Short mmCIF file of C-alpha atoms and ligand atoms in Angstrom, two decimals:
data_model
loop_
_atom_site.label_atom_id
_atom_site.label_comp_id
_atom_site.label_asym_id
_atom_site.label_seq_id
_atom_site.Cartn_x
_atom_site.Cartn_y
_atom_site.Cartn_z
CA MET A 2 0.02 0.26 -0.20
CA ALA A 3 3.06 2.43 1.41
CA GLN A 4 4.99 1.51 -1.81
CA ASP A 5 1.33 1.87 -4.36
CA PHE A 6 1.14 5.53 -2.15
CA ALA A 7 4.69 6.75 -2.66
CA ALA A 8 4.24 5.49 -6.90
CA GLU A 9 1.05 7.26 -7.68
CA THR A 10 0.40 10.22 -5.39
CA LEU A 11 4.95 11.01 -4.90
CA ALA A 12 7.13 10.36 -7.40
CA PRO A 13 4.47 12.50 -10.11
CA HIS A 14 4.78 15.35 -8.21
CA ALA A 15 8.48 15.06 -5.96
CA ALA A 16 10.77 16.87 -8.65
CA ARG A 17 8.38 19.73 -8.59
CA TRP A 18 7.90 19.97 -4.93
CA ASP A 19 11.29 20.04 -4.56
CA GLU A 20 12.10 22.56 -7.05
CA GLU A 21 8.98 25.21 -6.04
CA LYS A 22 9.58 24.19 -2.65
CA HIS A 23 6.22 22.87 -1.96
CA PHE A 24 5.16 21.55 1.34
CA PRO A 25 2.74 19.25 0.51
CA VAL A 26 0.44 19.05 3.13
CA ALA A 27 -2.72 17.22 1.53
CA GLU A 28 -0.95 14.39 0.11
CA MET A 29 0.62 13.83 3.83
CA ARG A 30 -2.90 14.54 5.33
CA ALA A 31 -3.81 11.16 2.67
CA ALA A 32 -1.16 9.34 3.56
CA ALA A 33 -2.24 9.93 7.18
CA ALA A 34 -5.77 8.38 6.14
CA LEU A 35 -4.19 5.36 5.06
CA GLY A 36 -2.83 4.52 8.22
CA MET A 37 0.82 6.44 8.48
CA GLY A 38 0.47 9.69 10.62
CA GLY A 39 0.35 7.29 13.57
CA ILE A 40 2.23 4.11 12.41
CA TYR A 41 3.51 2.71 16.04
CA ILE A 42 0.83 4.87 17.89
CA GLN A 43 -2.02 2.80 20.06
CA GLU A 44 -5.17 2.45 18.27
CA ASP A 45 -7.19 4.17 21.29
CA VAL A 46 -6.37 7.31 19.33
CA GLY A 47 -6.46 6.70 16.28
CA GLY A 48 -2.75 4.99 15.79
CA SER A 49 -2.34 1.57 13.74
CA GLY A 50 -0.03 0.63 15.97
CA LEU A 51 2.41 -1.41 14.05
CA SER A 52 6.05 -2.35 14.77
CA ARG A 53 9.33 -0.29 13.94
CA LEU A 54 9.67 -3.32 11.52
CA ASP A 55 6.66 -2.02 9.65
CA ALA A 56 7.60 1.68 10.11
CA ALA A 57 11.05 -0.18 8.34
CA LEU A 58 9.04 -1.59 5.64
CA ILE A 59 7.03 1.72 4.90
CA PHE A 60 9.32 4.81 5.22
CA GLU A 61 11.01 2.86 2.79
CA ALA A 62 8.31 2.25 0.42
CA LEU A 63 6.89 5.56 1.15
CA SER A 64 11.12 7.10 0.04
CA THR A 65 10.66 5.61 -3.31
CA GLY A 66 7.88 8.35 -3.92
CA CYS A 67 10.01 11.56 -2.46
CA PRO A 68 12.86 10.72 0.46
CA THR A 69 11.59 14.84 1.73
CA VAL A 70 7.86 13.62 2.32
CA ALA A 71 9.03 10.53 3.74
CA ALA A 72 11.68 11.82 6.12
CA TYR A 73 8.91 14.65 7.46
CA ILE A 74 6.57 11.56 8.09
CA SER A 75 8.65 9.86 10.07
CA ILE A 76 9.78 13.07 12.19
CA HIS A 77 5.95 13.37 12.86
CA ASN A 78 5.32 9.79 13.70
CA MET A 79 9.10 10.10 16.33
CA CYS A 80 7.47 13.44 17.95
CA ALA A 81 3.76 11.78 18.21
CA TRP A 82 5.31 8.60 19.41
CA MET A 83 6.72 11.23 22.05
CA ILE A 84 3.31 12.35 23.10
CA ASP A 85 1.70 8.63 23.41
CA ARG A 86 4.99 6.80 25.31
CA TYR A 87 5.50 10.01 27.87
CA GLY A 88 2.43 11.51 27.93
CA SER A 89 -0.39 11.53 30.77
CA GLU A 90 -3.74 10.07 29.26
CA GLU A 91 -4.93 14.09 28.65
CA GLN A 92 -2.48 14.60 26.80
CA ARG A 93 -2.95 11.49 24.64
CA GLN A 94 -6.20 11.97 24.06
CA ARG A 95 -5.86 16.12 23.68
CA PHE A 96 -3.10 15.78 21.37
CA LEU A 97 -2.46 12.17 19.42
CA PRO A 98 -6.45 11.89 17.51
CA LYS A 99 -5.36 15.08 15.34
CA LEU A 100 -1.86 14.32 15.05
CA CYS A 101 -2.83 10.30 13.47
CA THR A 102 -4.79 11.84 10.65
CA MET A 103 -2.09 14.66 10.61
CA GLU A 104 -5.00 17.36 10.44
CA HIS A 105 -1.91 18.40 12.87
CA LEU A 106 1.77 18.05 12.36
CA ALA A 107 4.34 18.14 14.84
CA SER A 108 7.49 18.92 15.26
CA TYR A 109 10.84 18.38 16.72
CA CYS A 110 12.48 20.49 18.75
CA LEU A 111 16.28 19.65 20.02
CA THR A 112 19.00 21.39 18.00
CA GLU A 113 19.82 24.95 19.24
CA PRO A 114 22.79 27.30 17.15
CA GLY A 115 24.94 26.20 19.62
CA ALA A 116 24.25 22.74 20.54
CA GLY A 117 23.79 20.07 18.12
CA SER A 118 25.94 16.99 17.82
CA ASP A 119 26.23 18.16 22.17
CA ALA A 120 22.36 18.23 22.38
CA ALA A 121 22.69 18.22 26.47
CA ALA A 122 24.26 21.87 26.00
CA LEU A 123 21.10 23.37 25.10
CA LYS A 124 20.16 26.35 26.40
CA THR A 125 16.89 27.72 26.27
CA LYS A 126 15.24 27.85 29.11
CA ALA A 127 11.95 26.76 30.74
CA VAL A 128 10.85 28.97 34.00
CA LEU A 129 8.19 28.06 35.98
CA ASP A 130 5.15 30.85 36.80
CA GLY A 131 2.30 29.38 38.39
CA ASP A 132 0.50 27.17 36.44
CA TYR A 133 3.02 27.76 33.15
CA TYR A 134 6.56 27.84 31.89
CA VAL A 135 8.41 30.81 30.42
CA LEU A 136 10.07 30.04 27.55
CA ASP A 137 12.92 31.96 26.15
CA GLY A 138 15.79 30.72 23.67
CA GLN A 139 16.16 29.44 20.18
CA LYS A 140 15.81 25.79 18.35
CA GLN A 141 17.27 25.56 14.99
CA PHE A 142 17.05 24.22 11.76
CA ILE A 143 13.31 22.87 13.26
CA SER A 144 11.51 20.51 9.88
CA GLY A 145 7.86 21.82 9.17
CA ALA A 146 8.58 24.54 11.60
CA GLY A 147 5.69 28.17 10.61
CA VAL A 148 3.27 24.84 9.41
CA SER A 149 3.35 22.23 12.66
CA ASP A 150 0.63 23.29 14.92
CA VAL A 151 2.74 21.22 17.09
CA TYR A 152 6.34 21.12 18.57
CA VAL A 153 7.96 18.89 21.13
CA VAL A 154 10.94 21.34 22.67
CA MET A 155 13.49 19.99 24.93
CA VAL A 156 13.89 22.89 27.15
CA ARG A 157 16.28 23.73 30.29
CA THR A 158 14.19 23.60 33.51
CA GLY A 159 17.04 22.83 36.03
CA GLU A 160 20.53 22.26 36.01
CA PRO A 161 23.36 21.63 33.43
CA GLY A 162 23.21 18.16 31.34
CA PRO A 163 21.09 16.18 30.27
CA SER A 164 19.17 16.10 34.44
CA GLY A 165 18.22 19.70 33.48
CA ILE A 166 16.47 18.91 30.47
CA SER A 167 12.53 18.60 30.71
CA THR A 168 10.09 17.68 27.07
CA ILE A 169 7.22 20.83 26.72
CA VAL A 170 4.20 20.33 24.03
CA VAL A 171 4.14 24.13 22.37
CA GLU A 172 1.30 24.67 20.51
CA LYS A 173 1.41 26.65 17.25
CA ASP A 174 -0.63 30.04 17.91
CA THR A 175 0.98 30.80 21.86
CA PRO A 176 1.99 34.39 22.01
CA GLY A 177 5.79 34.35 21.99
CA LEU A 178 6.61 31.88 19.76
CA SER A 179 7.64 32.76 16.34
CA PHE A 180 10.19 31.51 13.19
CA GLY A 181 13.02 32.38 11.21
CA ALA A 182 12.95 32.36 7.78
CA ASN A 183 12.72 29.05 5.11
CA GLU A 184 16.42 27.93 5.18
CA LYS A 185 17.60 27.76 1.58
CA LYS A 186 19.11 24.17 1.55
CA MET A 187 21.14 21.69 -0.80
CA GLY A 188 17.81 19.45 -0.65
CA TRP A 189 14.89 18.47 1.54
CA ASN A 190 13.06 21.11 0.02
CA ALA A 191 9.68 19.45 -0.03
CA GLN A 192 9.62 20.42 3.74
CA PRO A 193 10.54 23.98 5.43
CA THR A 194 13.20 24.21 7.93
CA ARG A 195 13.23 27.26 10.06
CA ALA A 196 14.79 28.30 13.34
CA VAL A 197 11.89 28.65 16.00
CA ILE A 198 11.72 31.30 18.97
CA PHE A 199 10.60 31.62 22.30
CA GLU A 200 10.23 35.19 23.67
CA ASN A 201 8.39 35.50 26.61
CA CYS A 202 6.70 32.21 25.61
CA ARG A 203 3.88 30.88 28.12
CA VAL A 204 3.18 27.30 28.33
CA PRO A 205 0.92 24.99 30.09
CA VAL A 206 2.89 23.28 32.89
CA ALA A 207 0.24 20.46 31.79
CA ASN A 208 2.12 20.03 28.34
CA ARG A 209 4.86 19.44 29.60
CA LEU A 210 5.78 15.49 29.28
CA GLY A 211 6.57 13.68 32.30
CA PRO A 212 8.04 14.92 35.05
CA GLU A 213 11.38 17.12 34.72
CA GLY A 214 14.24 16.43 34.39
CA ILE A 215 13.95 13.24 31.91
CA GLY A 216 13.14 15.34 28.40
CA PHE A 217 16.84 14.95 27.26
CA LYS A 218 16.07 10.53 28.05
CA ILE A 219 12.29 11.40 26.08
CA ALA A 220 14.52 12.99 23.26
CA MET A 221 16.91 10.23 22.61
CA ALA A 222 14.49 7.38 23.13
CA GLY A 223 12.54 9.54 20.28
CA LEU A 224 15.47 9.52 18.07
CA ASP A 225 16.34 5.63 18.77
CA GLY A 226 13.20 5.05 16.21
CA GLY A 227 13.89 8.00 14.00
CA ARG A 228 17.08 6.98 12.97
CA LEU A 229 15.72 3.52 11.83
CA ASN A 230 12.93 5.69 10.14
CA ILE A 231 15.55 8.08 8.30
CA GLY A 232 17.73 5.14 7.39
CA ALA A 233 14.39 3.22 5.76
CA CYS A 234 14.22 7.01 3.66
CA SER A 235 17.59 6.53 2.76
CA ILE A 236 17.23 3.16 1.92
CA GLY A 237 14.07 3.45 -0.71
CA GLY A 238 15.68 6.65 -1.92
CA ALA A 239 18.47 4.83 -2.70
CA GLN A 240 16.33 2.13 -4.36
CA GLY A 241 14.62 3.87 -6.47
CA ALA A 242 17.39 5.41 -7.75
CA LEU A 243 19.44 2.51 -8.61
CA ASP A 244 16.29 0.85 -10.00
CA LYS A 245 16.37 4.10 -12.22
CA ALA A 246 20.06 2.95 -12.78
CA LEU A 247 18.91 -0.52 -14.15
CA ALA A 248 16.29 1.17 -16.54
CA TYR A 249 19.03 3.70 -17.90
CA ALA A 250 21.83 1.23 -18.28
CA LYS A 251 20.12 -1.52 -20.44
CA GLU A 252 18.94 1.45 -22.49
CA ARG A 253 21.85 3.45 -22.90
CA LYS A 254 24.25 2.59 -25.78
CA ALA A 255 27.88 3.10 -25.72
CA PHE A 256 30.93 1.21 -28.11
CA GLY A 257 28.25 -0.59 -29.66
CA ALA A 258 26.19 -2.35 -26.59
CA ALA A 259 24.15 -1.42 -24.22
CA ILE A 260 26.13 0.16 -20.83
CA ALA A 261 24.49 -2.87 -18.93
CA ASP A 262 26.71 -4.90 -21.08
CA PHE A 263 29.54 -3.99 -19.50
CA GLN A 264 31.10 -6.18 -16.97
CA ALA A 265 32.75 -3.49 -14.95
CA LEU A 266 28.94 -1.43 -14.57
CA GLN A 267 27.14 -4.91 -13.60
CA PHE A 268 30.07 -5.47 -10.99
CA LYS A 269 29.24 -1.94 -9.83
CA LEU A 270 25.65 -2.62 -10.22
CA ALA A 271 25.58 -6.29 -8.19
CA ASP A 272 27.89 -4.15 -5.60
CA MET A 273 25.42 -1.61 -5.30
CA ALA A 274 22.54 -3.83 -4.87
CA THR A 275 24.55 -5.85 -2.94
CA GLU A 276 25.13 -3.41 0.30
CA LEU A 277 21.78 -1.96 -0.15
CA GLU A 278 20.25 -4.84 0.84
CA ALA A 279 23.13 -5.67 3.62
CA ALA A 280 22.13 -2.06 4.82
CA ARG A 281 18.41 -3.30 4.37
CA THR A 282 18.75 -6.04 6.40
CA PHE A 283 20.39 -4.68 9.09
CA LEU A 284 17.89 -1.78 9.50
CA TRP A 285 15.53 -4.82 10.15
CA ARG A 286 17.61 -6.34 12.56
CA ALA A 287 18.10 -3.11 15.13
CA ALA A 288 13.98 -2.50 14.40
CA SER A 289 13.18 -6.14 15.50
CA ALA A 290 15.85 -5.34 18.62
CA LEU A 291 13.59 -1.86 19.40
CA ASP A 292 10.24 -3.56 19.14
CA ALA A 293 11.74 -5.96 21.43
CA LYS A 294 13.53 -3.35 23.69
CA ALA A 295 16.20 -5.38 23.54
CA PRO A 296 18.92 -4.05 25.93
CA ASP A 297 21.99 -3.18 22.52
CA ALA A 298 18.31 -1.33 20.64
CA THR A 299 19.61 2.24 20.97
CA ARG A 300 23.55 0.70 20.16
CA LEU A 301 21.78 -1.18 17.40
CA CYS A 302 19.98 1.74 15.89
CA ALA A 303 22.78 3.63 15.79
CA MET A 304 24.44 1.18 13.69
CA ALA A 305 21.78 0.72 11.60
CA LYS A 306 21.41 4.63 10.65
CA ARG A 307 25.18 4.99 9.82
CA ILE A 308 25.45 1.68 7.72
CA ALA A 309 22.07 2.99 6.02
CA THR A 310 21.90 6.24 5.31
CA ASP A 311 25.70 5.95 4.38
CA THR A 312 25.12 3.19 1.93
CA GLY A 313 22.32 5.02 0.82
CA PHE A 314 24.05 7.93 -0.27
CA GLU A 315 26.93 5.42 -1.98
CA VAL A 316 24.20 4.38 -3.73
CA ALA A 317 22.42 6.76 -4.96
CA ASN A 318 25.75 8.71 -5.91
CA ASP A 319 26.90 5.99 -7.97
CA ALA A 320 23.00 5.61 -9.85
CA LEU A 321 23.71 9.34 -10.24
CA GLN A 322 27.23 8.46 -12.09
CA ILE A 323 25.87 5.78 -14.36
CA HIS A 324 23.51 7.68 -15.55
CA GLY A 325 26.66 10.29 -16.90
CA GLY A 326 25.78 13.65 -17.95
CA TYR A 327 22.01 12.99 -17.90
CA GLY A 328 22.31 11.80 -13.61
CA TYR A 329 22.88 15.44 -13.21
CA LEU A 330 20.07 16.96 -14.90
CA ALA A 331 17.23 17.49 -12.86
CA ASP A 332 15.03 15.99 -15.45
CA TYR A 333 15.83 12.67 -14.56
CA GLY A 334 15.05 12.70 -10.50
CA ILE A 335 18.46 11.24 -9.35
CA GLU A 336 20.58 14.24 -8.62
CA LYS A 337 17.18 15.02 -6.48
CA ILE A 338 17.59 11.69 -4.49
CA VAL A 339 21.32 12.45 -4.38
CA ARG A 340 20.62 16.09 -2.57
CA ASP A 341 17.99 14.75 -0.64
CA LEU A 342 19.81 11.62 1.17
CA ARG A 343 22.96 13.43 2.40
CA VAL A 344 21.40 15.57 5.32
CA HIS A 345 20.37 12.02 6.17
CA GLN A 346 23.93 11.41 7.07
CA ILE A 347 23.87 15.24 9.46
CA LEU A 348 20.47 15.01 10.62
CA GLU A 349 18.93 12.58 14.24
CA GLY A 350 22.68 12.69 15.09
CA THR A 351 25.52 12.94 12.91
CA ASN A 352 27.19 9.86 11.60
CA GLU A 353 30.10 10.59 13.81
CA VAL A 354 27.60 11.04 16.73
CA MET A 355 26.36 7.43 15.74
CA ARG A 356 30.11 6.27 15.88
CA MET A 357 30.78 7.33 19.24
CA ILE A 358 27.49 6.28 20.42
CA VAL A 359 28.64 3.04 19.53
CA ALA A 360 31.99 3.42 20.66
CA ARG A 361 31.17 4.43 24.08
CA GLY A 362 29.50 0.74 24.14
CA LEU A 363 32.89 -0.77 22.87
CA VAL A 364 35.31 1.68 25.18
CA GLY A 365 33.71 3.29 27.13
CA ARG A 366 32.94 7.29 27.71
CA SER A 367 36.22 9.06 27.27
CA LYS A 368 36.32 13.25 27.55
CA GLY A 369 34.34 14.91 24.61
CA ASN A 370 32.21 11.45 24.11
C1 LIG B 3 17.51 20.05 6.82
C2 LIG B 3 18.16 19.97 8.35
C3 LIG B 3 16.59 19.58 9.00
C4 LIG B 3 16.85 19.14 10.50
N1 LIG B 3 15.70 19.08 11.15
C5 LIG B 3 16.09 19.17 12.93
C6 LIG B 3 14.68 19.39 12.78
O1 LIG B 3 13.73 18.85 12.74
N2 LIG B 3 14.86 19.17 14.35
C7 LIG B 3 16.34 19.26 15.25
O2 LIG B 3 15.72 19.59 16.48
N3 LIG B 3 17.19 19.26 14.81
C8 LIG B 3 17.31 19.28 12.96
N4 LIG B 3 18.15 19.09 12.25
C9 LIG B 3 19.53 19.62 13.42
C10 LIG B 3 20.41 18.13 13.22
O3 LIG B 3 19.93 17.30 13.77
C11 LIG B 3 21.76 18.98 13.13
O4 LIG B 3 22.05 19.93 12.29
C12 LIG B 3 23.12 17.77 13.41
O5 LIG B 3 22.75 17.10 14.69
C13 LIG B 3 24.21 18.16 13.78
O6 LIG B 3 24.66 19.31 14.70
P1 LIG B 3 24.78 20.77 13.95
O7 LIG B 3 24.90 21.08 12.81
O8 LIG B 3 25.16 21.94 15.13
O9 LIG B 3 27.14 20.55 13.70
P2 LIG B 3 28.34 20.20 15.32
O10 LIG B 3 27.63 19.29 16.63
O11 LIG B 3 28.90 21.41 15.09
O12 LIG B 3 28.78 19.60 14.79
C14 LIG B 3 29.86 20.01 13.65
C15 LIG B 3 30.85 18.60 13.34
O13 LIG B 3 31.78 17.95 14.41
C16 LIG B 3 31.20 16.43 14.26
N5 LIG B 3 31.57 16.36 15.44
C17 LIG B 3 31.11 16.86 16.97
N6 LIG B 3 30.77 16.07 17.86
C18 LIG B 3 32.01 15.17 17.14
C19 LIG B 3 32.28 14.54 18.16
N7 LIG B 3 32.77 14.42 19.72
N8 LIG B 3 33.46 13.57 17.40
C20 LIG B 3 33.72 13.42 16.50
N9 LIG B 3 33.08 14.53 15.38
C21 LIG B 3 32.32 15.33 16.15
C22 LIG B 3 29.77 16.53 13.48
O14 LIG B 3 29.81 15.11 13.20
C23 LIG B 3 29.96 17.29 12.27
O15 LIG B 3 30.36 16.86 10.95
C24 LIG B 3 18.46 19.65 11.18
C25 LIG B 3 19.39 19.83 10.32
C26 LIG B 3 19.25 19.83 8.94
C27 LIG B 3 19.94 19.87 8.05
#
């Protein structure tokens, strides 16, 4: 179903959305009507109650149509899950039904101008004032910002470091909430990226998820699944690029033969397919570990994100090479995939940060890590 949706509703428009920087909200709501707005959200609030492994399959399929739109749906699902998992019953009932239908969209707000990889250094503060928190600070690079209705924001309510962080849901029309300009980007043009600014922004205490001080834990728990989804988006985008490269190689003639007849190119295609399959299979293993709440799930999710996003980018880039000069032209749809997949190596934790997470398990924490 997700594959058909991608082919019929996303793929035909993906290049235009990229060019026009159009965020296809109506199409995302159509995806939500098929159950993709709350994939692993509980069913009592309109979720689909599926597993992380199911989500990996869905995001791979959606990304064959457009990795950017699939990736935004992934972020939206991550935010909804954070509310489902850590929110009170009242918060679940208040926020999740409209998130599952994507009548409301959600954004994940962790990164700040001075705190990216070192997210626990975040400075946006939330000071208690009666029944409200007063938020001041700025979030950077927030996907969906300005359009989203619900902002899941990591703020400082206590001491420096991870244990002084809490998670607060800020609703769109809250006075004191504003947005920066839509960033001009290399890819991911079919979704907006803006700064989110809080100036004396009063948010009810009732919007805090869980107790004070567990916000960093909530943020990281969200990212375990988010990283699987982004990895799946890379695999889907790369599979789309590989399929295009295969078709092109069979058609394109050089030196009196189809370029697919050259063994050097056949070996390249074989390696692309093999590495993609290895990354996909490992991603499923990590997704199964997260479903099983395995103790090493975070480490496996970090490994999977690194492998899937690096492999996805390499395969897409090789697919561009197989298209020769035409791969560089927008009309062939390959350069967009390469541009879109590049950022998956950076966001939801850079691939260096993924190595840090894996290395901590091997050699323990060291200075700076
Ligand atoms: C298009 C886009 C959308 C995004 N969407 C969101 C979003 O919705 N929500 C959100 O919260 N954030 C979002 N981000 C932010 C993203 O998660 C950060 O850019 C990312 O975490 C890296 O942070 P930084 O850019 O500050 O880089 P830095 O942390 O400054 O890192 C710079 C470089 O140093 C490396 N580095 C840092 N520390 C170490 C170390 N200890 N060892 C080795 N290397 C290290 C990094 O890997 C990187 O290569 C988005 C970013 C982009 C580009």
